[in-house]
Structure formats: C-alpha cells, structure tokens
C-alpha atoms as a PDB file:
ATOM      1  CA  UNK A   1     261.622  84.976  87.520  1.00  0.00           C
ATOM      2  CA  UNK A   2     265.028  86.164  86.240  1.00  0.00           C
ATOM      3  CA  UNK A   3     267.503  87.566  88.495  1.00  0.00           C
ATOM      4  CA  UNK A   4     270.043  89.588  86.641  1.00  0.00           C
ATOM      5  CA  UNK A   5     273.516  90.653  88.421  1.00  0.00           C
ATOM      6  CA  UNK A   6     273.368  94.092  88.147  1.00  0.00           C
ATOM      7  CA  UNK A   7     269.699  94.288  89.064  1.00  0.00           C
ATOM      8  CA  UNK A   8     268.834  93.093  92.854  1.00  0.00           C
ATOM      9  CA  UNK A   9     265.025  93.111  92.581  1.00  0.00           C
ATOM     10  CA  UNK A  10     262.872  90.367  91.615  1.00  0.00           C
ATOM     11  CA  UNK A  11     261.321  89.894  88.238  1.00  0.00           C
ATOM     12  CA  UNK A  12     257.957  87.856  88.133  1.00  0.00           C
ATOM     13  CA  UNK A  13     256.808  85.887  85.011  1.00  0.00           C
ATOM     14  CA  UNK A  14     253.387  87.381  84.372  1.00  0.00           C
ATOM     15  CA  UNK A  15     252.179  84.561  81.510  1.00  0.00           C
ATOM     16  CA  UNK A  16     252.971  81.852  84.579  1.00  0.00           C
ATOM     17  CA  UNK A  17     250.730  83.658  87.303  1.00  0.00           C
ATOM     18  CA  UNK A  18     248.043  84.568  84.852  1.00  0.00           C
ATOM     19  CA  UNK A  19     247.918  80.879  83.888  1.00  0.00           C
ATOM     20  CA  UNK A  20     247.759  79.706  87.521  1.00  0.00           C
ATOM     21  CA  UNK A  21     244.937  82.317  88.242  1.00  0.00           C
ATOM     22  CA  UNK A  22     242.847  81.159  85.228  1.00  0.00           C
ATOM     23  CA  UNK A  23     243.289  77.553  86.667  1.00  0.00           C
ATOM     24  CA  UNK A  24     242.054  78.818  90.043  1.00  0.00           C
ATOM     25  CA  UNK A  25     238.898  80.297  88.612  1.00  0.00           C
ATOM     26  CA  UNK A  26     238.027  77.292  86.564  1.00  0.00           C
ATOM     27  CA  UNK A  27     238.221  75.256  89.586  1.00  0.00           C
ATOM     28  CA  UNK A  28     236.111  77.555  91.527  1.00  0.00           C
ATOM     29  CA  UNK A  29     233.688  77.591  88.828  1.00  0.00           C
ATOM     30  CA  UNK A  30     233.457  73.884  88.711  1.00  0.00           C
ATOM     31  CA  UNK A  31     232.847  73.707  92.427  1.00  0.00           C
ATOM     32  CA  UNK A  32     230.151  76.171  92.315  1.00  0.00           C
ATOM     33  CA  UNK A  33     228.425  74.357  89.514  1.00  0.00           C
ATOM     34  CA  UNK A  34     228.461  71.078  91.311  1.00  0.00           C
ATOM     35  CA  UNK A  35     227.229  72.716  94.455  1.00  0.00           C
ATOM     36  CA  UNK A  36     224.287  74.318  92.264  1.00  0.00           C
ATOM     37  CA  UNK A  37     223.473  71.016  90.521  1.00  0.00           C
ATOM     38  CA  UNK A  38     223.174  69.393  93.781  1.00  0.00           C
ATOM     39  CA  UNK A  39     221.029  71.863  95.211  1.00  0.00           C
ATOM     40  CA  UNK A  40     218.961  72.339  92.162  1.00  0.00           C
ATOM     41  CA  UNK A  41     218.781  68.234  92.173  1.00  0.00           C
ATOM     42  CA  UNK A  42     215.100  66.825  92.043  1.00  0.00           C
ATOM     43  CA  UNK A  43     212.546  69.057  93.737  1.00  0.00           C
ATOM     44  CA  UNK A  44     211.026  67.815  97.180  1.00  0.00           C
ATOM     45  CA  UNK A  45     207.420  66.797  96.591  1.00  0.00           C
ATOM     46  CA  UNK A  46     205.911  68.037 100.118  1.00  0.00           C
ATOM     47  CA  UNK A  47     202.175  67.492 100.822  1.00  0.00           C
ATOM     48  CA  UNK A  48     199.699  70.364 101.199  1.00  0.00           C
ATOM     49  CA  UNK A  49     198.753  71.767 104.630  1.00  0.00           C
ATOM     50  CA  UNK A  50     196.665  69.851 106.481  1.00  0.00           C
ATOM     51  CA  UNK A  51     194.172  70.213 109.374  1.00  0.00           C
ATOM     52  CA  UNK A  52     196.017  69.124 112.700  1.00  0.00           C
ATOM     53  CA  UNK A  53     194.192  65.365 113.979  1.00  0.00           C
ATOM     54  CA  UNK A  54     195.233  65.783 117.535  1.00  0.00           C
ATOM     55  CA  UNK A  55     194.554  68.434 120.551  1.00  0.00           C
ATOM     56  CA  UNK A  56     197.535  70.511 121.245  1.00  0.00           C
ATOM     57  CA  UNK A  57     198.253  69.787 125.212  1.00  0.00           C
ATOM     58  CA  UNK A  58     198.860  73.287 126.653  1.00  0.00           C
ATOM     59  CA  UNK A  59     197.503  72.799 130.190  1.00  0.00           C
ATOM     60  CA  UNK A  60     198.829  69.396 131.465  1.00  0.00           C
ATOM     61  CA  UNK A  61     201.708  70.845 133.112  1.00  0.00           C
ATOM     62  CA  UNK A  62     199.890  73.858 134.694  1.00  0.00           C
ATOM     63  CA  UNK A  63     200.381  74.295 138.136  1.00  0.00           C
ATOM     64  CA  UNK A  64     203.087  71.694 138.443  1.00  0.00           C
ATOM     65  CA  UNK A  65     206.563  71.824 139.772  1.00  0.00           C
ATOM     66  CA  UNK A  66     209.430  70.081 138.167  1.00  0.00           C
ATOM     67  CA  UNK A  67     212.916  69.719 139.384  1.00  0.00           C
ATOM     68  CA  UNK A  68     215.452  70.240 136.729  1.00  0.00           C
ATOM     69  CA  UNK A  69     219.003  69.119 136.831  1.00  0.00           C
ATOM     70  CA  UNK A  70     221.974  68.974 134.360  1.00  0.00           C
ATOM     71  CA  UNK A  71     221.248  65.321 133.550  1.00  0.00           C
ATOM     72  CA  UNK A  72     217.287  66.144 132.858  1.00  0.00           C
ATOM     73  CA  UNK A  73     216.542  65.201 129.224  1.00  0.00           C
ATOM     74  CA  UNK A  74     215.134  68.255 127.006  1.00  0.00           C
ATOM     75  CA  UNK A  75     211.839  66.765 126.747  1.00  0.00           C
ATOM     76  CA  UNK A  76     211.338  66.930 130.664  1.00  0.00           C
ATOM     77  CA  UNK A  77     212.818  70.175 131.078  1.00  0.00           C
ATOM     78  CA  UNK A  78     210.703  73.225 131.815  1.00  0.00           C
ATOM     79  CA  UNK A  79     208.831  74.603 128.770  1.00  0.00           C
ATOM     80  CA  UNK A  80     206.677  72.737 125.878  1.00  0.00           C
ATOM     81  CA  UNK A  81     208.899  70.299 123.958  1.00  0.00           C
ATOM     82  CA  UNK A  82     208.312  69.719 120.280  1.00  0.00           C
ATOM     83  CA  UNK A  83     209.207  66.114 119.522  1.00  0.00           C
ATOM     84  CA  UNK A  84     209.375  66.944 115.723  1.00  0.00           C
ATOM     85  CA  UNK A  85     212.154  69.754 115.635  1.00  0.00           C
ATOM     86  CA  UNK A  86     213.689  68.343 118.962  1.00  0.00           C
ATOM     87  CA  UNK A  87     213.267  71.814 120.608  1.00  0.00           C
ATOM     88  CA  UNK A  88     211.875  73.395 124.036  1.00  0.00           C
ATOM     89  CA  UNK A  89     209.862  76.391 123.798  1.00  0.00           C
ATOM     90  CA  UNK A  90     209.411  78.493 126.923  1.00  0.00           C
ATOM     91  CA  UNK A  91     205.679  79.874 126.803  1.00  0.00           C
ATOM     92  CA  UNK A  92     202.245  78.507 125.320  1.00  0.00           C
ATOM     93  CA  UNK A  93     202.124  81.618 122.597  1.00  0.00           C
ATOM     94  CA  UNK A  94     205.252  80.800 121.241  1.00  0.00           C
ATOM     95  CA  UNK A  95     204.672  77.278 121.264  1.00  0.00           C
ATOM     96  CA  UNK A  96     201.821  77.654 118.786  1.00  0.00           C
ATOM     97  CA  UNK A  97     203.617  79.858 116.813  1.00  0.00           C
ATOM     98  CA  UNK A  98     206.405  77.243 116.445  1.00  0.00           C
ATOM     99  CA  UNK A  99     203.816  74.449 115.242  1.00  0.00           C
ATOM    100  CA  UNK A 100     202.259  76.597 113.073  1.00  0.00           C
ATOM    101  CA  UNK A 101     205.370  77.827 111.645  1.00  0.00           C
ATOM    102  CA  UNK A 102     207.335  76.939 108.372  1.00  0.00           C
ATOM    103  CA  UNK A 103     210.112  74.892 110.117  1.00  0.00           C
ATOM    104  CA  UNK A 104     207.757  72.831 111.828  1.00  0.00           C
ATOM    105  CA  UNK A 105     205.623  72.169 108.953  1.00  0.00           C
ATOM    106  CA  UNK A 106     208.447  71.001 106.738  1.00  0.00           C
ATOM    107  CA  UNK A 107     209.973  68.769 109.333  1.00  0.00           C
ATOM    108  CA  UNK A 108     206.453  67.226 109.419  1.00  0.00           C
ATOM    109  CA  UNK A 109     206.642  66.829 105.412  1.00  0.00           C
ATOM    110  CA  UNK A 110     204.133  69.783 104.465  1.00  0.00           C
ATOM    111  CA  UNK A 111     204.552  72.985 102.526  1.00  0.00           C
ATOM    112  CA  UNK A 112     202.838  76.172 103.515  1.00  0.00           C
ATOM    113  CA  UNK A 113     200.484  75.799 100.464  1.00  0.00           C
ATOM    114  CA  UNK A 114     196.876  74.854 100.775  1.00  0.00           C
ATOM    115  CA  UNK A 115     195.213  72.420  98.422  1.00  0.00           C
ATOM    116  CA  UNK A 116     192.770  74.300  96.111  1.00  0.00           C
ATOM    117  CA  UNK A 117     189.105  73.211  96.747  1.00  0.00           C
ATOM    118  CA  UNK A 118     186.936  71.861  94.034  1.00  0.00           C
ATOM    119  CA  UNK A 119     183.358  72.237  93.708  1.00  0.00           C
ATOM    120  CA  UNK A 120     182.810  68.536  94.611  1.00  0.00           C
ATOM    121  CA  UNK A 121     185.180  68.450  97.632  1.00  0.00           C
ATOM    122  CA  UNK A 122     182.909  71.783  98.978  1.00  0.00           C
ATOM    123  CA  UNK A 123     179.859  69.712  98.655  1.00  0.00           C
ATOM    124  CA  UNK A 124     181.339  66.912 100.485  1.00  0.00           C
ATOM    125  CA  UNK A 125     182.373  69.094 103.215  1.00  0.00           C
ATOM    126  CA  UNK A 126     178.719  70.801 103.182  1.00  0.00           C
ATOM    127  CA  UNK A 127     177.182  67.069 103.322  1.00  0.00           C
ATOM    128  CA  UNK A 128     179.582  66.199 106.164  1.00  0.00           C
ATOM    129  CA  UNK A 129     178.718  69.328 108.024  1.00  0.00           C
ATOM    130  CA  UNK A 130     175.115  68.643 107.668  1.00  0.00           C
ATOM    131  CA  UNK A 131     175.272  65.232 109.119  1.00  0.00           C
ATOM    132  CA  UNK A 132     177.607  66.319 112.150  1.00  0.00           C
ATOM    133  CA  UNK A 133     174.738  68.930 113.076  1.00  0.00           C
ATOM    134  CA  UNK A 134     171.974  66.502 112.679  1.00  0.00           C
ATOM    135  CA  UNK A 135     173.971  64.080 115.223  1.00  0.00           C
ATOM    136  CA  UNK A 136     174.724  66.984 117.485  1.00  0.00           C
ATOM    137  CA  UNK A 137     170.809  67.606 117.733  1.00  0.00           C
ATOM    138  CA  UNK A 138     170.143  64.273 118.089  1.00  0.00           C
ATOM    139  CA  UNK A 139     172.408  63.825 121.205  1.00  0.00           C
ATOM    140  CA  UNK A 140     171.208  67.376 122.398  1.00  0.00           C
ATOM    141  CA  UNK A 141     167.341  66.113 122.171  1.00  0.00           C
ATOM    142  CA  UNK A 142     168.534  63.121 123.988  1.00  0.00           C
ATOM    143  CA  UNK A 143     170.216  65.145 126.641  1.00  0.00           C
ATOM    144  CA  UNK A 144     167.361  67.597 127.164  1.00  0.00           C
ATOM    145  CA  UNK A 145     164.791  64.697 127.223  1.00  0.00           C
ATOM    146  CA  UNK A 146     167.124  62.849 129.960  1.00  0.00           C
ATOM    147  CA  UNK A 147     167.476  65.951 131.907  1.00  0.00           C
ATOM    148  CA  UNK A 148     163.465  66.930 131.657  1.00  0.00           C
ATOM    149  CA  UNK A 149     163.145  63.145 132.735  1.00  0.00           C
ATOM    150  CA  UNK A 150     165.321  63.638 135.708  1.00  0.00           C
ATOM    151  CA  UNK A 151     163.554  66.986 136.422  1.00  0.00           C
ATOM    152  CA  UNK A 152     160.092  65.529 136.136  1.00  0.00           C
ATOM    153  CA  UNK A 153     160.990  62.769 138.779  1.00  0.00           C
ATOM    154  CA  UNK A 154     162.609  65.047 141.248  1.00  0.00           C
ATOM    155  CA  UNK A 155     159.532  67.161 141.106  1.00  0.00           C
ATOM    156  CA  UNK A 156     157.343  64.097 141.880  1.00  0.00           C
ATOM    157  CA  UNK A 157     159.425  62.947 144.514  1.00  0.00           C
ATOM    158  CA  UNK A 158     159.416  66.442 146.279  1.00  0.00           C
ATOM    159  CA  UNK A 159     155.325  66.300 145.641  1.00  0.00           C
ATOM    160  CA  UNK A 160     155.170  62.847 147.540  1.00  0.00           C
ATOM    161  CA  UNK A 161     157.415  64.202 150.308  1.00  0.00           C
ATOM    162  CA  UNK A 162     155.337  67.249 150.562  1.00  0.00           C
ATOM    163  CA  UNK A 163     152.255  65.224 150.822  1.00  0.00           C
ATOM    164  CA  UNK A 164     153.711  62.777 153.287  1.00  0.00           C
ATOM    165  CA  UNK A 165     154.612  65.887 155.743  1.00  0.00           C
ATOM    166  CA  UNK A 166     151.279  67.348 155.349  1.00  0.00           C
ATOM    167  CA  UNK A 167     149.759  63.849 156.319  1.00  0.00           C
ATOM    168  CA  UNK A 168     151.812  63.640 159.316  1.00  0.00           C
ATOM    169  CA  UNK A 169     150.997  67.048 160.506  1.00  0.00           C
ATOM    170  CA  UNK A 170     147.220  66.338 160.098  1.00  0.00           C
ATOM    171  CA  UNK A 171     147.690  63.389 162.042  1.00  0.00           C
ATOM    172  CA  UNK A 172     149.646  65.109 164.716  1.00  0.00           C
ATOM    173  CA  UNK A 173     147.000  67.935 164.846  1.00  0.00           C
ATOM    174  CA  UNK A 174     144.192  65.450 165.275  1.00  0.00           C
ATOM    175  CA  UNK A 175     146.203  63.595 168.117  1.00  0.00           C
ATOM    176  CA  UNK A 176     146.683  66.982 169.861  1.00  0.00           C
ATOM    177  CA  UNK A 177     143.141  68.222 169.449  1.00  0.00           C
ATOM    178  CA  UNK A 178     141.549  65.008 170.739  1.00  0.00           C
ATOM    179  CA  UNK A 179     140.543  65.236 174.273  1.00  0.00           C
ATOM    180  CA  UNK A 180     140.568  62.483 176.443  1.00  0.00           C
ATOM    181  CA  UNK A 181     137.160  60.730 176.321  1.00  0.00           C
ATOM    182  CA  UNK A 182     136.794  60.443 179.970  1.00  0.00           C
ATOM    183  CA  UNK A 183     137.303  64.004 180.569  1.00  0.00           C
ATOM    184  CA  UNK A 184     134.708  65.090 177.684  1.00  0.00           C
ATOM    185  CA  UNK A 185     132.202  62.996 178.935  1.00  0.00           C
ATOM    186  CA  UNK A 186     132.443  64.679 182.821  1.00  0.00           C
ATOM    187  CA  UNK A 187     132.371  67.804 181.044  1.00  0.00           C
ATOM    188  CA  UNK A 188     129.651  67.234 178.907  1.00  0.00           C
ATOM    189  CA  UNK A 189     131.288  68.431 175.301  1.00  0.00           C
ATOM    190  CA  UNK A 190     133.676  66.844 173.058  1.00  0.00           C
ATOM    191  CA  UNK A 191     136.245  69.581 172.519  1.00  0.00           C
ATOM    192  CA  UNK A 192     137.448  72.955 173.514  1.00  0.00           C
ATOM    193  CA  UNK A 193     136.652  74.583 169.710  1.00  0.00           C
ATOM    194  CA  UNK A 194     140.029  76.002 169.162  1.00  0.00           C
ATOM    195  CA  UNK A 195     142.355  75.438 166.248  1.00  0.00           C
ATOM    196  CA  UNK A 196     145.367  76.044 168.780  1.00  0.00           C
ATOM    197  CA  UNK A 197     147.078  73.109 170.205  1.00  0.00           C
ATOM    198  CA  UNK A 198     146.307  72.617 173.882  1.00  0.00           C
ATOM    199  CA  UNK A 199     146.792  69.632 176.298  1.00  0.00           C
ATOM    200  CA  UNK A 200     144.690  69.275 179.057  1.00  0.00           C
ATOM    201  CA  UNK A 201     146.521  68.027 181.946  1.00  0.00           C
ATOM    202  CA  UNK A 202     144.554  66.492 185.082  1.00  0.00           C
END
C-alpha cells in the first residue's frame, strides 16, 4: 500500500492479496480433501436384511392409563419406545414404519439389501416348510383325536344319565300304579287299568 502526499486515496498491492487468496483456496481445498478421505475411508460392511426373530409388542399397553411427569423416562412415556434408536413413536402404524425403515435397520447393523437366494437355499426352505407342515398335521390330528374322544365320553355320560332318568321314571310309574294289596283283594281286581297316575285314598 502506497500513500502519496498529493493523493489521499489508499492504494492496494494486488500481488499480495492475490497471494493471500491463493493460500486461502489451497487451505480450503486441503480441508475438503481431508473430509472426503475420512468419508470415503473403508466402507462399512453391513449384514443383509433378516427376518425378525421376535414378536412386535403392539397391544400390551392397550387400555392402560399411565401418569407422565417431567421426570418420567422416555421409555415409560406415552407411545411406543424403540430402544435401538432411543425414540418414542406415538401410534402403532408409525412404529411399524419406523422398525421396518432404513434408519432403524442401519442402527441394527443391517442394510436394506436382501441376500440373493441360491437353488440349494430354496430347496432347504422347501424341506423346512414341509417338515413344519407335517408337524402341524400331527399336532392337528392329535388335537382332533383328543376332542373327538372328549365328545364321545360326554355323549356316553349323557346316555347313561338318560338311562338312569328313564329307569327312575319307570320305577316311579310302577310305584304310583300299584294299588294297595288289601284294597285290591277286597274289590276283586289288581288295578284300575289306566295309564294315568292316580292315588287311591281310603
């Protein structure tokens, strides 16, 4: 910068400022390269998407009232709490969207890619499903047999009850129709010959 006595304006040294601008550009470029190298780094290896091995609990808190204060931890506050992402979702649909979403799966260490199936894995899956179906069929057969046996026993009990009732009725009818021996011998007959119940009073 030069100051002449006859000129009151400042004069700037262009070369010096161009040099400063180049230094600043170089420093910014180095910083950007460092950030890019850190980002690029070794790629994170994530697992393929897997089937969930647990049942999602959506209805354990249904119909229950909870008192929430300032000191209540987020896991016990209203809504559905995700312990992987440490967040609370207010309704079940959004909670299902969250646990099936990209952010949650990344926090679990999985990518959104699915493992490509080979012929052997498909055959193994078919065998596994076949075994499960056979086990279910066996369980179902066992259950149906048990229910059938229980029904047969109940029918047998009912039949025996009916038989006992009929036997009691027959005995009561016989008792009611029997005329006292003394009266029958005086009158000269053994009964009145009617099917209705009738009592002879003396």
